[in-house]
Coordinates of C-alpha atoms in Angstrom, one line a residue:
X1 CA 53.0 106.3 92.4
X2 CA 49.4 104.9 92.8
X3 CA 48.1 103.7 95.6
X4 CA 44.3 103.4 94.9
X5 CA 42.7 106.3 93.9
X6 CA 45.4 108.9 94.9
X7 CA 49.2 110.4 94.1
X8 CA 51.2 108.9 96.3
X9 CA 55.3 110.4 96.2
X10 CA 57.1 107.7 96.2
X11 CA 60.3 108.4 98.4
X12 CA 57.3 109.3 101.5
X13 CA 55.8 106.6 100.7
X14 CA 59.5 104.1 101.1
X15 CA 60.1 106.4 104.4
X16 CA 57.0 105.5 106.1
X17 CA 57.7 101.4 105.0
X18 CA 61.3 101.8 106.0
X19 CA 59.8 103.4 109.3
X20 CA 57.4 100.9 110.7
X21 CA 60.1 97.9 109.6
X22 CA 62.0 99.1 111.8
X23 CA 60.3 100.4 114.4
X24 CA 59.2 96.2 114.2
X25 CA 62.6 95.4 114.0
X26 CA 63.1 96.8 117.2
X27 CA 59.9 95.7 118.9
X28 CA 61.1 92.0 117.6
X29 CA 64.8 92.0 118.4
X30 CA 64.8 93.6 121.7
X31 CA 63.7 91.7 124.7
X32 CA 64.6 94.8 127.6
X33 CA 61.9 95.1 130.0
X34 CA 60.7 98.7 129.7
X35 CA 62.3 100.3 131.8
X36 CA 66.6 98.8 130.5
X37 CA 64.8 100.5 127.5
X38 CA 63.8 103.5 128.7
X39 CA 67.7 103.8 130.1
X40 CA 68.7 102.7 126.8
X41 CA 67.2 105.8 125.6
X42 CA 68.5 108.2 127.9
X43 CA 71.7 107.4 127.2
X44 CA 71.1 108.1 123.3
X45 CA 69.6 111.1 124.0
X46 CA 71.6 112.7 125.8
X47 CA 74.7 112.0 123.2
X48 CA 72.2 112.8 120.6
X49 CA 72.2 117.0 122.9
X50 CA 75.7 116.9 122.9
X51 CA 76.0 116.9 118.9
X52 CA 73.6 119.0 119.1
X53 CA 75.5 121.9 120.2
X54 CA 74.8 125.2 119.1
X55 CA 72.2 124.5 116.9
X56 CA 69.9 123.2 120.1
X57 CA 68.0 126.9 120.0
X58 CA 67.4 126.7 116.6
X59 CA 66.1 122.5 116.9
X60 CA 63.7 123.7 119.0
X61 CA 61.8 125.6 115.8
X62 CA 62.3 122.3 114.6
X63 CA 58.9 119.8 114.6
X64 CA 59.9 116.3 116.6
X65 CA 60.1 114.2 113.3
X66 CA 62.6 116.7 111.4
X67 CA 64.3 116.9 114.4
X68 CA 64.6 112.9 114.7
X69 CA 66.0 113.1 110.5
X70 CA 69.1 115.3 112.4
X71 CA 70.6 112.8 114.4
X72 CA 72.6 111.5 111.8
X73 CA 74.5 107.5 112.2
X74 CA 77.2 107.6 110.8
X75 CA 78.1 104.9 108.1
X76 CA 81.3 102.6 108.7
X77 CA 82.8 102.4 104.9
X78 CA 82.7 106.1 105.5
X79 CA 85.3 107.8 104.8
X80 CA 85.4 110.5 107.6
X81 CA 85.3 107.5 110.1
X82 CA 88.1 105.9 108.9
X83 CA 90.3 109.5 109.3
X84 CA 88.8 108.9 112.9
X85 CA 90.0 105.3 113.1
X86 CA 93.1 106.2 111.5
X87 CA 93.5 109.4 114.5
X88 CA 92.2 107.4 117.3
X89 CA 94.8 104.3 116.0
X90 CA 98.0 106.8 116.3
X91 CA 96.5 108.0 119.8
X92 CA 96.1 104.5 121.5
X93 CA 99.4 104.2 119.9
X94 CA 100.9 108.0 121.6
X95 CA 98.8 106.3 125.4
X96 CA 100.6 103.3 125.1
X97 CA 103.9 105.2 125.1
X98 CA 103.1 107.6 127.6
X99 CA 101.9 105.3 130.0
X100 CA 105.9 103.5 131.0
X101 CA 106.7 107.6 132.1
X102 CA 105.6 106.9 135.5
X103 CA 108.4 105.0 135.9
X104 CA 110.2 107.7 136.1
X105 CA 108.9 109.7 138.9
X106 CA 110.1 108.5 141.7
X107 CA 114.4 109.8 142.0
X108 CA 117.1 108.6 144.2
X109 CA 118.2 111.8 146.1
X110 CA 122.8 110.3 145.8
X111 CA 123.3 113.6 148.3
X112 CA 120.8 112.6 151.8
X113 CA 120.4 108.9 150.4
X114 CA 116.9 109.4 150.4
X115 CA 114.2 108.8 147.8
X116 CA 112.2 112.0 145.5
X117 CA 109.8 112.4 143.4
X118 CA 110.0 114.2 140.2
X119 CA 106.9 116.7 140.1
X120 CA 107.6 118.4 137.0
X121 CA 107.4 115.2 134.8
X122 CA 104.7 114.0 137.3
X123 CA 102.6 117.0 136.3
X124 CA 103.1 117.0 132.2
X125 CA 102.7 113.0 132.0
X126 CA 99.4 113.5 134.0
X127 CA 98.3 116.5 131.5
X128 CA 98.9 114.2 128.7
X129 CA 97.3 111.6 130.2
X130 CA 94.2 113.4 131.0
X131 CA 94.2 114.9 127.2
X132 CA 94.0 111.4 125.9
X133 CA 91.7 110.0 128.4
X134 CA 89.5 112.4 126.6
X135 CA 89.8 111.2 123.0
X136 CA 88.8 107.5 124.5
X137 CA 85.8 109.5 125.9
X138 CA 85.6 111.0 122.3
X139 CA 85.7 107.9 121.2
X140 CA 83.0 106.5 123.1
X141 CA 80.1 108.6 122.5
X142 CA 81.6 108.3 118.5
X143 CA 80.7 104.5 119.0
X144 CA 77.2 105.0 119.9
X145 CA 76.6 107.0 116.6
X146 CA 78.8 104.6 114.7
X147 CA 76.3 102.4 112.8
X148 CA 77.2 98.6 111.7
X149 CA 76.6 95.8 109.0
X150 CA 73.3 93.5 109.8
X151 CA 75.3 90.0 108.9
X152 CA 71.8 88.5 109.1
X153 CA 70.6 91.6 106.2
X154 CA 72.1 91.6 102.8
X155 CA 71.4 94.2 100.0
X156 CA 72.2 93.5 96.6
X157 CA 75.0 91.8 97.9
X158 CA 76.3 93.8 100.7
X159 CA 75.4 93.9 104.3
X160 CA 72.5 96.6 105.4
X161 CA 73.7 99.7 107.8
X162 CA 71.5 99.7 111.9
X163 CA 71.2 102.8 111.9
X164 CA 69.1 102.3 114.9
X165 CA 70.2 104.0 117.7
X166 CA 68.6 101.3 120.8
X167 CA 70.1 98.2 118.2
X168 CA 73.5 100.9 118.3
X169 CA 73.5 101.0 121.9
X170 CA 73.1 97.8 122.9
X171 CA 75.0 96.8 120.6
X172 CA 78.6 99.0 121.9
X173 CA 77.3 97.6 125.8
X174 CA 76.8 94.8 125.5
X175 CA 80.5 94.4 123.6
X176 CA 83.0 97.1 124.0
X177 CA 82.4 99.5 126.8
X178 CA 84.0 97.8 129.7
X179 CA 87.5 97.5 127.6
X180 CA 87.0 101.3 126.9
X181 CA 86.1 102.4 130.3
X182 CA 88.7 101.1 132.1
X183 CA 91.1 102.4 129.7
X184 CA 90.7 105.3 131.1
X185 CA 90.8 104.8 134.8
X186 CA 93.1 106.9 136.2
X187 CA 95.7 103.9 136.8
X188 CA 97.6 103.1 133.9
X189 CA 95.9 99.8 132.1
X190 CA 98.1 98.6 129.4
X191 CA 95.5 95.4 129.4
X192 CA 92.7 97.3 127.8
X193 CA 93.9 99.5 125.1
X194 CA 96.3 96.5 123.4
X195 CA 92.9 94.9 123.6
X196 CA 91.0 97.6 122.1
X197 CA 94.0 98.1 119.5
X198 CA 92.9 94.7 118.0
X199 CA 89.4 96.0 117.0
X200 CA 90.4 98.9 115.6
X201 CA 92.9 97.6 113.3
X202 CA 90.1 94.9 112.6
X203 CA 87.5 98.1 111.8
X204 CA 90.0 99.8 109.4
X205 CA 91.0 95.9 107.7
X206 CA 87.0 95.4 106.8
X207 CA 86.6 99.0 105.6
X208 CA 89.5 98.5 102.8
X209 CA 91.7 101.8 104.0
X210 CA 93.8 102.0 100.9
X211 CA 96.5 102.7 104.3
X212 CA 96.5 99.5 105.9
X213 CA 96.4 97.8 102.6
X214 CA 100.7 98.6 102.1
X215 CA 102.7 96.2 102.5
X216 CA 105.1 98.0 105.8
X217 CA 102.4 98.4 107.6
X218 CA 103.0 95.5 108.7
X219 CA 106.5 95.8 109.1
X220 CA 106.3 99.1 110.4
X221 CA 103.8 97.8 113.1
X222 CA 106.1 95.0 114.2
X223 CA 109.1 97.5 114.6
X224 CA 106.7 100.3 116.5
X225 CA 105.5 96.3 119.3
X226 CA 109.6 96.5 119.1
X227 CA 110.0 100.2 120.2
X228 CA 107.7 99.6 122.3
X229 CA 108.2 97.2 124.4
X230 CA 112.4 98.9 124.8
X231 CA 110.8 101.5 126.2
X232 CA 108.0 99.5 128.5
X233 CA 110.6 97.4 129.6
X234 CA 113.6 100.4 130.4
X235 CA 111.5 102.2 132.4
X236 CA 110.3 99.0 134.2
X237 CA 114.5 98.4 134.6
X238 CA 114.5 101.9 136.3
X239 CA 112.1 101.6 138.2
X240 CA 113.0 97.8 140.1
X241 CA 116.0 99.2 140.2
X242 CA 115.3 102.3 142.6
X243 CA 113.1 99.7 144.3
X244 CA 116.1 97.3 145.3
X245 CA 118.2 99.9 146.6
X246 CA 115.0 101.4 148.6
X247 CA 114.7 97.4 149.9
X248 CA 118.1 97.3 150.9
X249 CA 118.0 100.7 152.5
X250 CA 114.4 99.5 154.3
X251 CA 117.1 96.0 155.9
X252 CA 119.4 98.4 156.9
X253 CA 117.1 100.1 159.1
X254 CA 116.0 97.2 160.1
X255 CA 118.9 96.3 161.4
X256 CA 119.9 99.6 163.0
X257 CA 116.5 100.5 164.3
X258 CA 116.2 103.5 162.5
X259 CA 112.7 105.4 161.1
X260 CA 111.1 104.4 156.9
X261 CA 109.5 107.8 157.0
X262 CA 113.6 109.1 156.9
X263 CA 114.0 107.0 153.6
X264 CA 111.4 109.9 152.2
X265 CA 113.4 113.3 151.3
X266 CA 110.4 115.2 152.7
X267 CA 110.6 113.4 155.9
X268 CA 114.3 113.1 155.9
X269 CA 116.1 115.0 158.8
X270 CA 119.2 116.7 158.5
X271 CA 122.2 115.0 159.2
X272 CA 124.8 113.0 158.1
X273 CA 124.5 109.8 160.3
X274 CA 121.9 108.2 158.1
X275 CA 123.3 109.4 154.3
X276 CA 126.6 108.2 155.7
X277 CA 125.2 104.5 156.9
X278 CA 122.8 104.3 153.9
X279 CA 126.0 104.9 151.7
X280 CA 128.1 102.2 153.8
X281 CA 125.1 99.7 153.8
X282 CA 123.8 99.9 150.2
X283 CA 127.2 101.2 149.0
X284 CA 126.0 103.1 144.8
X285 CA 129.4 101.5 143.5
X286 CA 128.7 97.7 143.6
X287 CA 132.3 96.1 141.8
X288 CA 133.6 93.5 144.2
X289 CA 131.2 94.3 147.1
X290 CA 128.7 91.5 148.8
X291 CA 126.7 93.3 151.2
X292 CA 123.3 93.9 148.9
X293 CA 123.4 92.1 145.9
X294 CA 121.6 93.9 143.0
X295 CA 122.2 91.5 140.5
X296 CA 120.5 92.8 136.8
X297 CA 120.2 96.2 138.8
X298 CA 123.5 96.6 139.3
X299 CA 124.7 98.8 135.9
X300 CA 121.7 101.4 137.6
X301 CA 122.9 102.0 140.4
X302 CA 126.5 101.7 139.3
X303 CA 125.8 104.7 136.6
X304 CA 124.3 106.7 139.2
X305 CA 121.1 106.5 136.6
X306 CA 118.6 105.9 139.4
X307 CA 119.7 109.6 141.3
X308 CA 119.6 111.5 137.7
X309 CA 117.5 114.6 137.4
X310 CA 118.4 115.1 133.6
X311 CA 115.2 113.1 131.9
X312 CA 116.5 113.0 128.3
X313 CA 119.5 111.0 129.8
X314 CA 117.9 108.7 131.7
X315 CA 115.6 108.3 129.6
X316 CA 117.6 107.1 126.6
X317 CA 120.0 105.4 128.7
X318 CA 117.4 103.2 130.1
X319 CA 115.6 102.8 126.1
X320 CA 119.2 101.5 125.2
X321 CA 119.1 98.7 128.2
X322 CA 116.1 97.8 126.9
X323 CA 116.4 97.3 123.3
X324 CA 120.0 95.9 123.9
X325 CA 118.3 93.6 126.3
X326 CA 115.1 92.4 123.9
X327 CA 117.3 91.8 120.9
X328 CA 119.7 90.1 122.5
X329 CA 117.3 88.0 124.4
X330 CA 118.7 88.6 128.1
X331 CA 121.4 86.8 127.4
X332 CA 124.1 88.3 129.1
X333 CA 121.6 89.3 132.5
X334 CA 123.0 88.2 135.8
X335 CA 120.6 88.1 138.3
X336 CA 120.6 87.5 141.7
X337 CA 118.3 84.7 143.9
X338 CA 116.0 87.5 144.5
X339 CA 112.8 86.1 142.8
X340 CA 110.6 88.8 141.3
X341 CA 114.6 89.6 139.5
X342 CA 114.2 86.5 137.7
X343 CA 110.6 86.6 136.6
X344 CA 111.6 90.6 135.2
X345 CA 115.0 88.5 133.5
X346 CA 112.4 85.6 132.6
X347 CA 109.6 88.5 131.2
X348 CA 112.6 90.0 129.3
X349 CA 113.7 87.2 127.5
X350 CA 110.6 85.8 126.2
X351 CA 109.3 88.8 125.0
X352 CA 112.4 89.8 123.4
X353 CA 111.8 86.0 121.5
X354 CA 108.2 86.7 120.7
X355 CA 109.1 89.9 119.4
X356 CA 111.6 88.6 117.1
X357 CA 109.6 85.8 115.7
X358 CA 107.2 87.8 114.8
X359 CA 108.7 90.5 112.6
X360 CA 110.2 87.1 110.6
X361 CA 107.3 85.9 110.8
X362 CA 105.2 88.9 109.1
X363 CA 108.6 89.3 106.7
X364 CA 108.7 86.8 105.4
X365 CA 105.1 86.3 104.8
X366 CA 104.6 90.0 103.3
X367 CA 108.2 89.2 101.1
X368 CA 108.2 85.8 100.3
X369 CA 104.4 84.7 99.9
X370 CA 104.5 86.0 96.6
X371 CA 107.7 85.1 95.3
X372 CA 107.0 81.8 96.4
X373 CA 103.5 81.3 95.0
X374 CA 105.2 82.8 91.6
X375 CA 108.1 80.3 91.7
X376 CA 105.6 77.6 92.5
X377 CA 104.0 78.4 89.0
X378 CA 106.9 78.8 87.3
X379 CA 107.5 75.0 88.8
X380 CA 103.8 73.5 87.6
X381 CA 104.9 75.5 84.3
X382 CA 108.5 74.3 83.7
X383 CA 106.9 70.7 84.4
X384 CA 104.4 70.6 81.8
X385 CA 106.3 71.9 79.3
X386 CA 108.8 69.1 79.6
X387 CA 105.9 66.5 79.9
X388 CA 105.1 68.6 76.4
X389 CA 108.3 67.9 74.5
X390 CA 109.0 64.5 76.4
X391 CA 106.0 63.6 75.1
X392 CA 106.8 65.8 71.6
X393 CA 110.0 63.7 71.9
X394 CA 112.0 67.0 70.7
X395 CA 115.8 67.1 70.2
X396 CA 118.2 68.2 73.3
X397 CA 119.5 71.5 72.0
X398 CA 116.0 72.7 71.1
X399 CA 114.5 71.4 74.4
X400 CA 117.4 73.4 76.3
X401 CA 116.6 76.3 73.6
X402 CA 113.1 75.9 75.6
X403 CA 114.7 75.8 79.1
X404 CA 116.6 78.8 78.4
X405 CA 114.2 81.6 77.1
X406 CA 111.1 80.6 79.9
X407 CA 114.0 80.9 81.8
X408 CA 114.9 84.4 80.9
X409 CA 111.7 85.2 80.2
X410 CA 110.9 84.2 84.1
X411 CA 114.2 86.6 85.1
X412 CA 112.8 89.0 83.3
X413 CA 109.0 89.3 83.5
X414 CA 109.0 87.6 87.5
X415 CA 106.3 85.7 86.5
X416 CA 103.7 88.7 86.1
X417 CA 101.3 89.0 82.8
X418 CA 102.1 92.2 81.7
X419 CA 99.8 92.9 79.5
X420 CA 97.1 91.4 80.9
X421 CA 98.0 93.8 83.8
X422 CA 97.3 96.9 81.3
X423 CA 94.7 96.2 79.5
X424 CA 92.6 95.9 83.2
X425 CA 93.2 99.4 83.3
X426 CA 91.0 102.5 81.5
X427 CA 92.2 104.1 78.2
X428 CA 92.8 106.9 79.2
X429 CA 95.5 105.4 82.2
X430 CA 96.6 102.7 79.6
X431 CA 97.4 106.0 77.1
X432 CA 99.6 107.5 79.1
X433 CA 101.3 104.2 80.1
X434 CA 102.3 103.4 76.3
X435 CA 104.0 107.1 76.2
X436 CA 105.9 106.7 79.6
X437 CA 106.9 103.3 77.6
X438 CA 107.3 103.8 74.0
X439 CA 107.2 107.1 72.5
X440 CA 110.9 107.6 73.0
X441 CA 111.8 104.6 71.1
X442 CA 109.4 105.9 68.3
X443 CA 109.9 109.1 68.1
X444 CA 113.4 107.8 66.9
X445 CA 111.9 106.8 63.8
X446 CA 112.2 109.8 61.2
X447 CA 108.6 109.7 60.2
X448 CA 106.8 108.5 63.3
X449 CA 108.6 112.1 64.3
X450 CA 106.7 114.1 62.1
X451 CA 103.0 112.6 63.4
X452 CA 100.7 114.0 65.6
X453 CA 100.4 112.9 68.8
X454 CA 96.7 110.9 68.3
X455 CA 98.3 108.7 65.5
X456 CA 100.9 107.9 67.9
X457 CA 99.0 106.7 70.5
X458 CA 97.5 104.6 67.9
X459 CA 101.0 102.8 67.1
X460 CA 101.8 103.5 70.7
X461 CA 98.7 101.1 71.6
X462 CA 99.7 98.3 69.1
X463 CA 102.8 97.4 70.5
X464 CA 104.0 94.7 72.5
X465 CA 106.7 93.5 74.7
X466 CA 109.0 90.6 73.3
X467 CA 111.8 88.7 74.4
X468 CA 114.7 87.0 72.3
X469 CA 117.7 85.5 73.7
X470 CA 120.8 84.8 72.7
X471 CA 121.8 83.6 69.6
X472 CA 118.3 83.7 68.0
X473 CA 117.9 84.4 64.2
X474 CA 114.7 87.0 64.2
X475 CA 115.5 87.6 60.6
X476 CA 116.4 85.6 58.0
X477 CA 117.1 87.3 54.5
X478 CA 114.8 87.0 51.4
X479 CA 112.0 85.9 54.7
X480 CA 109.1 88.4 55.0
X481 CA 109.4 91.3 57.6
X482 CA 106.6 90.6 59.7
X483 CA 106.9 92.8 62.7
X484 CA 108.8 95.9 63.4
X485 CA 111.2 95.6 65.9
X486 CA 112.1 98.8 68.7
X487 CA 114.9 97.8 71.5
X488 CA 115.1 98.2 74.4
X489 CA 117.9 96.3 76.2
X490 CA 120.1 93.9 74.3
X491 CA 122.6 93.9 71.2
X492 CA 121.7 92.7 67.9
X493 CA 123.7 92.6 64.8
X494 CA 121.8 92.9 60.9
X495 CA 124.7 91.4 58.4
X496 CA 124.2 91.5 54.7
X497 CA 126.7 90.7 51.7
X498 CA 128.0 94.7 51.5
X499 CA 128.8 94.1 56.3
X500 CA 127.3 94.1 59.4
X501 CA 125.2 96.6 61.4
X502 CA 125.2 96.9 64.9
X503 CA 122.3 97.6 67.2
X504 CA 121.8 98.1 70.3
X505 CA 118.7 99.9 72.4
X506 CA 117.0 102.7 71.3
X507 CA 117.5 101.2 67.9
X508 CA 114.7 100.2 65.6
X509 CA 114.8 97.6 62.7
X510 CA 112.1 96.9 59.6
X511 CA 111.7 101.0 58.7
X512 CA 110.8 99.1 55.5
X513 CA 107.5 97.7 57.0
X514 CA 106.2 101.1 57.1
X515 CA 107.4 102.4 53.6
X516 CA 105.6 98.9 53.0
X517 CA 102.0 99.7 54.5
X518 CA 102.5 103.0 53.1
X519 CA 102.3 101.5 49.7
X520 CA 98.3 101.8 48.4
X521 CA 99.3 99.0 45.8
X522 CA 100.8 96.8 48.6
X523 CA 98.2 93.9 49.9
X524 CA 99.1 90.9 51.6
X525 CA 102.5 90.4 50.2
X526 CA 104.7 91.9 52.9
X527 CA 107.7 93.4 52.7
X528 CA 110.8 91.0 52.1
X529 CA 113.7 91.1 54.7
X530 CA 117.6 92.4 52.9
X531 CA 119.4 91.0 56.2
X532 CA 120.0 89.0 58.9
X533 CA 119.4 90.0 62.6
X534 CA 120.7 87.7 64.7
X535 CA 120.9 88.5 69.0
X536 CA 124.1 88.6 70.5
X537 CA 122.6 88.8 73.8
X538 CA 119.8 88.6 75.4
X539 CA 117.3 91.0 73.8
X540 CA 114.3 93.5 75.2
X541 CA 111.9 94.8 72.3
X542 CA 108.4 95.4 71.2
X543 CA 107.3 94.3 68.6
X544 CA 104.5 96.1 66.4
X545 CA 103.5 94.0 64.2
X546 CA 103.0 94.1 60.0
X547 CA 98.6 93.6 59.8
X548 CA 98.5 96.3 63.4
X549 CA 100.8 98.9 61.0
X550 CA 98.6 98.0 58.4
X551 CA 95.6 98.4 60.8
X552 CA 96.3 101.8 61.9
X553 CA 97.3 103.7 58.5
X554 CA 94.1 102.4 57.4
X555 CA 92.7 104.6 60.1
X556 CA 94.4 107.3 59.5
X557 CA 95.0 107.3 55.3
X558 CA 95.0 111.0 55.3
X559 CA 98.0 110.9 57.5
X560 CA 99.1 108.2 55.8
X561 CA 99.2 109.2 52.5
X562 CA 100.7 112.2 54.0
X563 CA 103.7 111.0 54.2
X564 CA 103.8 108.1 51.9
X565 CA 106.1 109.3 48.4
X566 CA 103.7 107.3 46.6
X567 CA 100.9 109.1 47.5
X568 CA 102.8 112.9 47.3
X569 CA 103.9 111.7 42.9
X570 CA 100.3 110.1 42.8
X571 CA 99.3 113.5 43.7
X572 CA 101.6 115.3 42.2
X573 CA 101.0 113.6 38.6
X574 CA 96.7 114.3 38.9
X575 CA 97.8 117.8 40.1
X576 CA 99.9 117.8 36.5
X577 CA 97.8 116.5 34.8
X578 CA 94.6 118.5 35.4
X579 CA 96.7 121.8 35.2
X580 CA 97.2 120.7 32.3
X581 CA 93.2 120.5 30.8
X582 CA 93.2 123.2 32.5
X583 CA 95.6 125.1 29.9
X584 CA 94.6 123.1 26.7
X585 CA 90.8 124.3 27.0
X586 CA 92.0 128.1 28.0
X587 CA 94.4 128.1 24.9
X588 CA 90.4 126.4 23.3
X589 CA 88.4 129.8 23.8
X590 CA 89.1 132.2 21.8
X591 CA 88.7 129.3 18.5
X592 CA 85.7 129.1 19.9

């Protein structure tokens, strides 16, 4: 590019303009004080230094402008970021499933009647939770290096990706930072984690992730919610069962003036008097006992699940309890008058109804919405057909035949226009589809079986699907044969004065049309049918029209002439005539 009297590289000039415009944009939109902006820049620079890693020493030798270009901003629509968002979504779902395991840590010691802690389970859960929290921290770092599409700017119909680190950091600090920070606190934070999942789904759908467009994703997500809430409800039921038994012990100790610290196994005294007293006050088998009403937690106390050290047994039993009561909306729960227990039962019932409603709603949207649209299109089309038949005053028997055909067409195609779908695909894909659909049928024709693949591809490209209802008269004896039929489904009968021939799936009719196309003397006069063809049932077939076959023959005339009896006879006659002339000339030479 020429600017003034100097030659300037276009890339450098554009980069200078873009850098200046970005600096101007950041000055215009920024309403921070100098101290606040320096803080944001410091945070962004610290993240840059973490990303540079082992290249730090090498970067010291790079000029300032070149090192700035090393700080790459991730495109929000890139495949890498889509995969990372999908991984982080799975991490979020795994984290939601991990937190309820903390409720299984307290264990009732049934022999000493004290509260114990499962330290092995607690250690494993804490380690896994720490690893998942590290992924949350890594996600926060990625957020500072991920651009976003500015809604107010458009470039060739697409939003412009903002790559200014200051603007990106400001946007993240004012949007999702608080939720991410709360999500990695050392306490289970279920609400922030649920709130973090929705923006991830939104980002994946906005970036047109192929996995999110599949139908089973919505169904699978709702099923996962059902399994997750069953896990959470079961864990809460176990924890509240332990809490209710511990409450019973406390009330008994208050009446007997014993120390509450003796209820914990670490401080428990080595005598059987307290254990016997607690067993009598809070019996493990509650059948017919009116000493303490455990309500909906009676099953946990009677089964001994609160005192089990077998985690798998305890987890599966509690999970089954949660799933069973969620699916039945808590109808079988028998609560006591304890307010907390009643509220928990209400949560179980409402959650079960909400999950079932969401699942049914998703199934209706996914599986019935498209069918409803097709049915509405069919209804509108039949209404138009009925109005047209009334306007033309067609007889009732003819109207019934038209309705029968339209209904059969709907049942076969479900309202899908197959031809338009295939025609919209690239040519190489269409060729493979045609081979899959038609090759086995057309190879049954002896003359087609001898042709090469290029010729057969051209023939397949001109085949079109046709439908015939029962008792349809397809060809009459003496009529011109304007198409060649390849039967896919159904039964036909070919009748003549000499008898009848039955045609079924895999057969073909109209081979005489191929002879007509190979005849060099045939122009507009079509082959005449010598039989009457009638559909005995609903027939689905593929048709090759006469003009299409003639067109293919003209494009591959040398191949068609090779298989034409007329052309072979003509060629043989020409060769014989040339040979006779050659012999006569050879015999006439000595006379000269």
